PDB file of C-alpha atoms and ligand atoms in Angstrom:
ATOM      1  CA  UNK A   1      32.173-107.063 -14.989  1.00  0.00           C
ATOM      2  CA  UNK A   2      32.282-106.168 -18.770  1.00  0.00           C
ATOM      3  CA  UNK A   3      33.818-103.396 -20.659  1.00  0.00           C
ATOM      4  CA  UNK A   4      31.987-102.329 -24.149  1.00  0.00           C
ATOM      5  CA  UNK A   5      33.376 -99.947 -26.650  1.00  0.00           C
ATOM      6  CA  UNK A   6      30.352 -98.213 -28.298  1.00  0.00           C
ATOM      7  CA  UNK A   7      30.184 -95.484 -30.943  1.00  0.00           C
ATOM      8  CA  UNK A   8      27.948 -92.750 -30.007  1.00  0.00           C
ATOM      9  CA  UNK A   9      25.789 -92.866 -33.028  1.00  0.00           C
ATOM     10  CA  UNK A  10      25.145 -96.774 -32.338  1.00  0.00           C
ATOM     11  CA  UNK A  11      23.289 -95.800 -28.400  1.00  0.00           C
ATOM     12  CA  UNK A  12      19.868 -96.377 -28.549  1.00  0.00           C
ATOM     13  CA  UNK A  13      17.361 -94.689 -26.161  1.00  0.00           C
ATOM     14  CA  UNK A  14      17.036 -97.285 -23.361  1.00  0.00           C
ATOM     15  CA  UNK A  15      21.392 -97.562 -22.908  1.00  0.00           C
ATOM     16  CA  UNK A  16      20.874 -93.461 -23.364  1.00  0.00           C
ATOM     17  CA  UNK A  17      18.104 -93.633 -20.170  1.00  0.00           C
ATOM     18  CA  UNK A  18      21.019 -95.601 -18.272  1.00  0.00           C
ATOM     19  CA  UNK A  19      23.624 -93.116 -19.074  1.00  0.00           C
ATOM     20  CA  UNK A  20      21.609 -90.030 -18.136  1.00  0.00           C
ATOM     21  CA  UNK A  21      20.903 -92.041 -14.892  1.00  0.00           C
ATOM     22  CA  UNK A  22      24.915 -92.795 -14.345  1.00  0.00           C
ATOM     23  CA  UNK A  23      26.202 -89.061 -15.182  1.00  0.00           C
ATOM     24  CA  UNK A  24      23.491 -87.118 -13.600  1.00  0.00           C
ATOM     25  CA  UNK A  25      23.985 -89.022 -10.566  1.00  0.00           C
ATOM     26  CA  UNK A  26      28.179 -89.015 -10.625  1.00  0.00           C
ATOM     27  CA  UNK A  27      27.546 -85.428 -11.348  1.00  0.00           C
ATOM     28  CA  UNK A  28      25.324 -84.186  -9.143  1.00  0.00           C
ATOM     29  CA  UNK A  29      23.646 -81.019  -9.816  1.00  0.00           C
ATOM     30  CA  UNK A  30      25.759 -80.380 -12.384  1.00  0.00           C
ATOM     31  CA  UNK A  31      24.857 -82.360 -15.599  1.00  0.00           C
ATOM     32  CA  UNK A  32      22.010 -81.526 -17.810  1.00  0.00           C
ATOM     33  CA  UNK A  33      19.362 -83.601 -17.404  1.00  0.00           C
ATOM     34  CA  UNK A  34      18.098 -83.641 -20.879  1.00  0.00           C
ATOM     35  CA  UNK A  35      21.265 -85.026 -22.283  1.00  0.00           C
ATOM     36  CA  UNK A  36      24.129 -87.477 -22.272  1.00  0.00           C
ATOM     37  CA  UNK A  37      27.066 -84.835 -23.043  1.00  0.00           C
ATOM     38  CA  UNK A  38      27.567 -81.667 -21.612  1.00  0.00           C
ATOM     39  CA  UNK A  39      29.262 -79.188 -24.820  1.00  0.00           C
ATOM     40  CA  UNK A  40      29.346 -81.711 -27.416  1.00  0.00           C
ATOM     41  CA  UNK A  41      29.231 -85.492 -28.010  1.00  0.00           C
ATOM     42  CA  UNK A  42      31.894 -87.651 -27.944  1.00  0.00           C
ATOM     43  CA  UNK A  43      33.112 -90.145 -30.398  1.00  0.00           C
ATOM     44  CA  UNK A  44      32.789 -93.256 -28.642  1.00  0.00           C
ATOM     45  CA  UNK A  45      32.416 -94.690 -25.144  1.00  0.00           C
ATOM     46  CA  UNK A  46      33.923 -97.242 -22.743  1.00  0.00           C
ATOM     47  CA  UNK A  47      30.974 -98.288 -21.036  1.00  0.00           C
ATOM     48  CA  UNK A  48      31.466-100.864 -17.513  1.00  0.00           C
ATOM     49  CA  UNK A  49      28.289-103.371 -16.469  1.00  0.00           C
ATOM     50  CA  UNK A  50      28.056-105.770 -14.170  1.00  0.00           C
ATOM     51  CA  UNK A  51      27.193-109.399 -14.362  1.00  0.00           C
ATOM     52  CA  UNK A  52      23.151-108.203 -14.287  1.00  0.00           C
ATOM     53  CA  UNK A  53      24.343-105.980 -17.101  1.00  0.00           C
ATOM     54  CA  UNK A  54      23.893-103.171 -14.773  1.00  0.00           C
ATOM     55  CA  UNK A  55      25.643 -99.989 -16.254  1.00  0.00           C
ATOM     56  CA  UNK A  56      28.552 -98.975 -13.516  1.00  0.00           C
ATOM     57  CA  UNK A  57      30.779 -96.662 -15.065  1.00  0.00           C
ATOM     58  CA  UNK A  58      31.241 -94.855 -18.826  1.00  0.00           C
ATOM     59  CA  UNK A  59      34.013 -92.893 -20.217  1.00  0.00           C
ATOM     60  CA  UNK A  60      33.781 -90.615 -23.408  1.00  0.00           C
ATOM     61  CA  UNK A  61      36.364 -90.336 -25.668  1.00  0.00           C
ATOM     62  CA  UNK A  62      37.342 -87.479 -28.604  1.00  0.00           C
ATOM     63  CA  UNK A  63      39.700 -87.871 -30.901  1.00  0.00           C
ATOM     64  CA  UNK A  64      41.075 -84.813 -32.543  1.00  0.00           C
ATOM     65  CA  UNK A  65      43.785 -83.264 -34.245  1.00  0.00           C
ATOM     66  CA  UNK A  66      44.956 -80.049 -31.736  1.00  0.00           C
ATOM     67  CA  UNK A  67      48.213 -77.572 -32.519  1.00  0.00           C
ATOM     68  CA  UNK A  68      51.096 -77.821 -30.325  1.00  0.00           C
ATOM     69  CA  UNK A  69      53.697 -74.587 -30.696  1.00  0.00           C
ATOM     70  CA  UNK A  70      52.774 -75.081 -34.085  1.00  0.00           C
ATOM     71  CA  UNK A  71      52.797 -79.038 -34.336  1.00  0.00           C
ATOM     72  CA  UNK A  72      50.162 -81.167 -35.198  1.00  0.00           C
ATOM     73  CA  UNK A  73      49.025 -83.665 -32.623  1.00  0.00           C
ATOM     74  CA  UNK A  74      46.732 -86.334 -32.562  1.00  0.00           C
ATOM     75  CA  UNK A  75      44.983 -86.633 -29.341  1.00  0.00           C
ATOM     76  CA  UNK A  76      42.291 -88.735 -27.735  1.00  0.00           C
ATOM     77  CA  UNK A  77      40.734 -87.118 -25.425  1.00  0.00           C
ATOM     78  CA  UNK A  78      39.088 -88.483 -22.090  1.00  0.00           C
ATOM     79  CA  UNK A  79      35.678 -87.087 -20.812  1.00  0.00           C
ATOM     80  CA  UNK A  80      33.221 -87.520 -18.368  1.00  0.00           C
ATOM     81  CA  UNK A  81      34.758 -90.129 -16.556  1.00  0.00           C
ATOM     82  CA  UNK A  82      32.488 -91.503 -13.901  1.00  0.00           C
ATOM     83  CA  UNK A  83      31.484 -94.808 -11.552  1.00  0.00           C
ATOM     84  CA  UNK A  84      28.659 -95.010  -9.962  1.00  0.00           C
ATOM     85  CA  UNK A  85      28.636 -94.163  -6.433  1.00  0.00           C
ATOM     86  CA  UNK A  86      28.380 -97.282  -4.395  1.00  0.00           C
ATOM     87  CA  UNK A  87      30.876 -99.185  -6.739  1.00  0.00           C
ATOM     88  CA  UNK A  88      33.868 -96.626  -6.088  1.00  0.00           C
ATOM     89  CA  UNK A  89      36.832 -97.855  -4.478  1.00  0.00           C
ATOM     90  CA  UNK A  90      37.105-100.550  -6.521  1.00  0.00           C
ATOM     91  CA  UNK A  91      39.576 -99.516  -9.151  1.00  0.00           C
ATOM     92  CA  UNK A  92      36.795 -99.343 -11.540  1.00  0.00           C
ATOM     93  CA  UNK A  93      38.054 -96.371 -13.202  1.00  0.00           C
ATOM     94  CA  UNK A  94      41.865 -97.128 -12.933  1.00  0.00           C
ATOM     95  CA  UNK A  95      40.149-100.681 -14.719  1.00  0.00           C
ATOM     96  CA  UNK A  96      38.697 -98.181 -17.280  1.00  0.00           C
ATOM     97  CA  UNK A  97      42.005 -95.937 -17.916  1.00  0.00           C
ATOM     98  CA  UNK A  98      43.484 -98.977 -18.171  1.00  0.00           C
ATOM     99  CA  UNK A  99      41.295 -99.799 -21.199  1.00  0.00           C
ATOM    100  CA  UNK A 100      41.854 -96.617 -22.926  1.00  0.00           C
ATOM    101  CA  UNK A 101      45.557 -97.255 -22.818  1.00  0.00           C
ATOM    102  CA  UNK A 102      45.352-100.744 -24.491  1.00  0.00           C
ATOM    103  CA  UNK A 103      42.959 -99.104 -26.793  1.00  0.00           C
ATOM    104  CA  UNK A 104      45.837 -96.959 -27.933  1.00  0.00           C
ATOM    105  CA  UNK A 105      48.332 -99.597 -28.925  1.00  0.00           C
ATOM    106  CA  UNK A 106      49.187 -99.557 -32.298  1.00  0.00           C
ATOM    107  CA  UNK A 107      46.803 -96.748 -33.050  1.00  0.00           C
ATOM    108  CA  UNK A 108      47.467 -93.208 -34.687  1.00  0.00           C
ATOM    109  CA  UNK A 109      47.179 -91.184 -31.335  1.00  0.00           C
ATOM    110  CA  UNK A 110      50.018 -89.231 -29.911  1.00  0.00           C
ATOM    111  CA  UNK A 111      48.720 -88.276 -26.561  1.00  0.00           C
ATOM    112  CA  UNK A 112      45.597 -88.855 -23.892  1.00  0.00           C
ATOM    113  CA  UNK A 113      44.523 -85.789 -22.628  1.00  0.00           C
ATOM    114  CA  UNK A 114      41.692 -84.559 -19.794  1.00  0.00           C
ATOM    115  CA  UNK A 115      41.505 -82.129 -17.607  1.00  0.00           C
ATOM    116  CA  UNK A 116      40.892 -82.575 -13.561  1.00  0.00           C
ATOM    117  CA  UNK A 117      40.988 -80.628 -10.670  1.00  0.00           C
ATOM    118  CA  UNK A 118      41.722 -83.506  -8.751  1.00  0.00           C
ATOM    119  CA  UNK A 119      44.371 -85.337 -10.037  1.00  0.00           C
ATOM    120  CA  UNK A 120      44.956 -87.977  -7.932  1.00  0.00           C
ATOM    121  CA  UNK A 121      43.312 -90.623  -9.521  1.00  0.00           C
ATOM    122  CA  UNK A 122      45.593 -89.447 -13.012  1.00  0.00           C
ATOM    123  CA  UNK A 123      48.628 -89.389 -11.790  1.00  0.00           C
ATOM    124  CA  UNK A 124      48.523 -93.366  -9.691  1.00  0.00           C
ATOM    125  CA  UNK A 125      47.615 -94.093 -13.760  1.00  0.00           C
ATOM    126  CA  UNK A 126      50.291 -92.560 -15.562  1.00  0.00           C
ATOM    127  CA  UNK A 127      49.206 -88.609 -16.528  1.00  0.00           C
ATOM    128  CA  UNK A 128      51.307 -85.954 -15.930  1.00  0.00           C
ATOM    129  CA  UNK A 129      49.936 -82.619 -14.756  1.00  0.00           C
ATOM    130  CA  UNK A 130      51.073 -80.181 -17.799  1.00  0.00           C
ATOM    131  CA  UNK A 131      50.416 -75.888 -17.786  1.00  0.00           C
ATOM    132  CA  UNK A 132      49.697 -74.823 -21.386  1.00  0.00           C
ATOM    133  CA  UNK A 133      48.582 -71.600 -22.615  1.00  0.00           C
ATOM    134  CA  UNK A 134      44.911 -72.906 -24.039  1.00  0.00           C
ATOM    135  CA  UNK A 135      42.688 -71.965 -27.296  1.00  0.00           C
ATOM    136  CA  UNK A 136      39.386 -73.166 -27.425  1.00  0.00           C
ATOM    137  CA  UNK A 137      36.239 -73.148 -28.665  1.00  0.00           C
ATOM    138  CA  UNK A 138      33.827 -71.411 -26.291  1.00  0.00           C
ATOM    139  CA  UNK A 139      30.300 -73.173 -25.980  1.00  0.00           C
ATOM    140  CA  UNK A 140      27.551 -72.222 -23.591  1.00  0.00           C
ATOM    141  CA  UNK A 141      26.114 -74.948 -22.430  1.00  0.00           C
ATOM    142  CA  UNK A 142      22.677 -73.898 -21.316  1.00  0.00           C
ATOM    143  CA  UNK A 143      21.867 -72.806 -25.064  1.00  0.00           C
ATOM    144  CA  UNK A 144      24.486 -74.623 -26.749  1.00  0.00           C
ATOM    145  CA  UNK A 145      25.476 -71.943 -28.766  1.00  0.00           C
ATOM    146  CA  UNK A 146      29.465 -70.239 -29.243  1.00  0.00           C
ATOM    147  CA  UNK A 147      30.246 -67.937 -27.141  1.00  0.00           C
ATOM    148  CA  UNK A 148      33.628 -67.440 -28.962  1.00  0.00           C
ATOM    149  CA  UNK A 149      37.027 -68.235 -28.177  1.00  0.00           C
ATOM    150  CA  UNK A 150      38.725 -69.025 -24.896  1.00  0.00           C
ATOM    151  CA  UNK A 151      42.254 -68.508 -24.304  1.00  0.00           C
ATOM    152  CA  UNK A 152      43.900 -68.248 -20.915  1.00  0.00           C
ATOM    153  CA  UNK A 153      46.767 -70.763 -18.924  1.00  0.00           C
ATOM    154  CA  UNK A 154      45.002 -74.142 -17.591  1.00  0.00           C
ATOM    155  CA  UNK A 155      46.844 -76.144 -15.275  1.00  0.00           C
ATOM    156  CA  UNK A 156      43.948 -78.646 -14.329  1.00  0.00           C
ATOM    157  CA  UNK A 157      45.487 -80.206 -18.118  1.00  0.00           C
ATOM    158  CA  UNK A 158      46.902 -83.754 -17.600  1.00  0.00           C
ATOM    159  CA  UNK A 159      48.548 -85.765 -20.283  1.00  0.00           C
ATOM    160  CA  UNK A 160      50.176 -89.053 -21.186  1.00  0.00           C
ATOM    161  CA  UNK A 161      52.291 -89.865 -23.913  1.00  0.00           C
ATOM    162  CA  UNK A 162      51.279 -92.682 -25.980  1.00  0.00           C
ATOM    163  CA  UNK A 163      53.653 -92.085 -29.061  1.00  0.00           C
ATOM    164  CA  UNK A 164      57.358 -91.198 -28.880  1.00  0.00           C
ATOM    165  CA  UNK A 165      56.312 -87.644 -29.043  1.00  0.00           C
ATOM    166  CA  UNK A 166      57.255 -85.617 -26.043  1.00  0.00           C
ATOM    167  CA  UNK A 167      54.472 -82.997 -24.600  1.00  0.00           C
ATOM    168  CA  UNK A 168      56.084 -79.201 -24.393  1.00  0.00           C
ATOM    169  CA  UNK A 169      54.854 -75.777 -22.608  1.00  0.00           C
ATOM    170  CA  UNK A 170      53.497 -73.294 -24.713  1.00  0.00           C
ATOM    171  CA  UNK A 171      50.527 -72.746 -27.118  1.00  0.00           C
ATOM    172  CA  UNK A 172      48.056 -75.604 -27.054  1.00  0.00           C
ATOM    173  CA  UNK A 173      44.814 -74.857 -29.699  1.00  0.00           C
ATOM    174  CA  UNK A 174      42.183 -77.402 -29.261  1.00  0.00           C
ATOM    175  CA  UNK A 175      41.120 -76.997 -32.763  1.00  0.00           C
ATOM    176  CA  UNK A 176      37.467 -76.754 -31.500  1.00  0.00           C
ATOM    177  CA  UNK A 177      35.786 -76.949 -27.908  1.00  0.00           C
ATOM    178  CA  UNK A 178      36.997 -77.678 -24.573  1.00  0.00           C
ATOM    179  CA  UNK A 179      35.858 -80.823 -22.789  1.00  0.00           C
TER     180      UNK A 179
HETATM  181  C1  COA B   1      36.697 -90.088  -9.786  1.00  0.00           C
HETATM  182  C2  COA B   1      36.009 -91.465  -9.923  1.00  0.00           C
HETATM  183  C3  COA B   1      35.742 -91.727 -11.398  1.00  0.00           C
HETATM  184  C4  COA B   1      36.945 -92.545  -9.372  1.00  0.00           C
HETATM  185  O1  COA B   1      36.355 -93.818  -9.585  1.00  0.00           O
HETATM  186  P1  COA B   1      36.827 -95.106  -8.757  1.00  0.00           P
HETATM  187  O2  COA B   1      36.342 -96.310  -9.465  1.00  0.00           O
HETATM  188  O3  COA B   1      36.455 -94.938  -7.345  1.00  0.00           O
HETATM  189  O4  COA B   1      38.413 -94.994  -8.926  1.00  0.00           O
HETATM  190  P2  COA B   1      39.516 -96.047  -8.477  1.00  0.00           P
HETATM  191  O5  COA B   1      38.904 -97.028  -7.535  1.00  0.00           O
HETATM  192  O6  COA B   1      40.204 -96.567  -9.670  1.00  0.00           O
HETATM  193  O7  COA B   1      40.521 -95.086  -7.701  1.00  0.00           O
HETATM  194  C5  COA B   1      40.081 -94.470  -6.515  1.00  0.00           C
HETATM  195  C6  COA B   1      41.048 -93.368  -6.150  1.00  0.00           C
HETATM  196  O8  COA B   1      40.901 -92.256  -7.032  1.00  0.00           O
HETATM  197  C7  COA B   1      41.139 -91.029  -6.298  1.00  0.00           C
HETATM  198  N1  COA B   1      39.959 -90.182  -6.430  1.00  0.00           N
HETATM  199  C8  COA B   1      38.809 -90.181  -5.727  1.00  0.00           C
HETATM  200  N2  COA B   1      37.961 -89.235  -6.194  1.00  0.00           N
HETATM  201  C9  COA B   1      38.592 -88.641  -7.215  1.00  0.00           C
HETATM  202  C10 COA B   1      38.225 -87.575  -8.105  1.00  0.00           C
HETATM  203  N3  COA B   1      37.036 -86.952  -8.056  1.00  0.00           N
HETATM  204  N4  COA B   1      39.114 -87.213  -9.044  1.00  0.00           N
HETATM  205  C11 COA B   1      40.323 -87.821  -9.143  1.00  0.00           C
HETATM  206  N5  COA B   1      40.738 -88.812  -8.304  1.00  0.00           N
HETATM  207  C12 COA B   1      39.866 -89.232  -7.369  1.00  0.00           C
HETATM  208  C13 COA B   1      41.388 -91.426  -4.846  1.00  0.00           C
HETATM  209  O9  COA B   1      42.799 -91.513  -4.678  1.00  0.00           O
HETATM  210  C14 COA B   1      40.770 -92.806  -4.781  1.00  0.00           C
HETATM  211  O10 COA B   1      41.386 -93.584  -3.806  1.00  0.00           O
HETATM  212  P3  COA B   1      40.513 -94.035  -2.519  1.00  0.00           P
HETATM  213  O11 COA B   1      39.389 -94.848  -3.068  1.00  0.00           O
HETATM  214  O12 COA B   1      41.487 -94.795  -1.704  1.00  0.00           O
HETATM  215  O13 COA B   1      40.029 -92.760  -1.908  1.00  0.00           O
HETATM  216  C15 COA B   1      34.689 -91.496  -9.098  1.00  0.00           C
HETATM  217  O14 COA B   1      34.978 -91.089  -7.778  1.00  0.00           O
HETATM  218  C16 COA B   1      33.583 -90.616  -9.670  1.00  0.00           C
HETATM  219  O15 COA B   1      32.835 -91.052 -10.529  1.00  0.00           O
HETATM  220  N6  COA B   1      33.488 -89.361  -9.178  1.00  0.00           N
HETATM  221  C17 COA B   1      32.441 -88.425  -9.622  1.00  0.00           C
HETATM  222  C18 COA B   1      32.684 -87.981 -11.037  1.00  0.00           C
HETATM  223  C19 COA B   1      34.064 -87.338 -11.209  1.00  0.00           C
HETATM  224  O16 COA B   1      34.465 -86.475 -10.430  1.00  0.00           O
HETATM  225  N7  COA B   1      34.784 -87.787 -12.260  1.00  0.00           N
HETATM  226  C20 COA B   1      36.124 -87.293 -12.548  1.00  0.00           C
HETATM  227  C21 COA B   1      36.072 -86.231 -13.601  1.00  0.00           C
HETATM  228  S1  COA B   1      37.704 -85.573 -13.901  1.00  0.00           S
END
């Protein structure tokens, strides 16, 4: 298996055709077919193949700067996290988390941040489950236009603390959409 980092303006159309393939099957009846991000792209991926160079698993990742109670946080965010069916079990993804996190060493990045409904997976890695009261970016994704702004409690948040920087309750603004 190999891991490679790639910067979403570097994926050309036939790794694109294998990425639709991966996320519209991990996320079945769900994903746009037309399109290799749901709201908005990421920065860069974490992209897993196999020794036939067989694309397994991807991750997206957005970095951003969001407002904490009135601090300023960097954040990388984790999105669209996804193996492909017959490879789960595996640890594939843990393998993949476990990327982002040496990713972060030594970078400027405060926290990791995604949101789950199941957590399990999150918390055997690390993430805490955190309730924050959210402001976002709306975006319809069907039209990919704004719809406006979004602000209600989420508790399907998760974070981990990369930086000395401890997470509190309270206000989080995403400074732009909601992944
Ligand atoms: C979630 C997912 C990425 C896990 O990939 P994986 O390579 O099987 O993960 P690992 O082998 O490292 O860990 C597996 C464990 O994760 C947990 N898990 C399983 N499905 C999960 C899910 N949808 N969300 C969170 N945790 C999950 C289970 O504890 C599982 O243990 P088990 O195999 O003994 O049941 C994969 O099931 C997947 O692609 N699902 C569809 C897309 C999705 O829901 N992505 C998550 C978006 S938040």
């Amino acid at each position: 298996m190999k891991i490679k980092k790639i910067i979403e303006c570097d994926i050309d159309n036939e790794l694109t055709e294998n990425i639709q393939e991966l996320l519209t099957e991990c996320f079945k009846d769900i994903y746009p077919n037309n399109r290799i991000y749901f709201k908005q792209v990421p920065h860069f991926r974490f992209l897993v193949f196999n020794e036939e160079k067989h694309l397994l698993a991807q991750v997206g990742l957005d970095y951003r700067v969001m407002n904490l109670n009135g601090k300023l946080i960097k954040v990388l965010g984790i999105i669209d996290l996804c193996v492909s069916r017959e490879y789960r079990s595996k640890g594939i993804a843990s393998l993949l988390l476990l990327e982002i996190d040496k990713y972060c060493v030594k970078k400027d990045i405060d926290f990791l941040l995604l949101f789950a409904d199941n957590k399990t997976l999150y918390l055997n890695n690390g993430y805490k489950s955190v309730k924050n009261k959210c402001k976002w970016l709306k975006i319809d994704d069907r039209n990919q236009t704004i719809l406006g702004i979004g602000y209600e409690e989420r508790s399907d948040l998760m974070v981990k603390n990369i930086s000395t920087n401890e997470w509190t309750e309270g206000d989080l603004d995403f400074l732009g959409y909601l992944y």
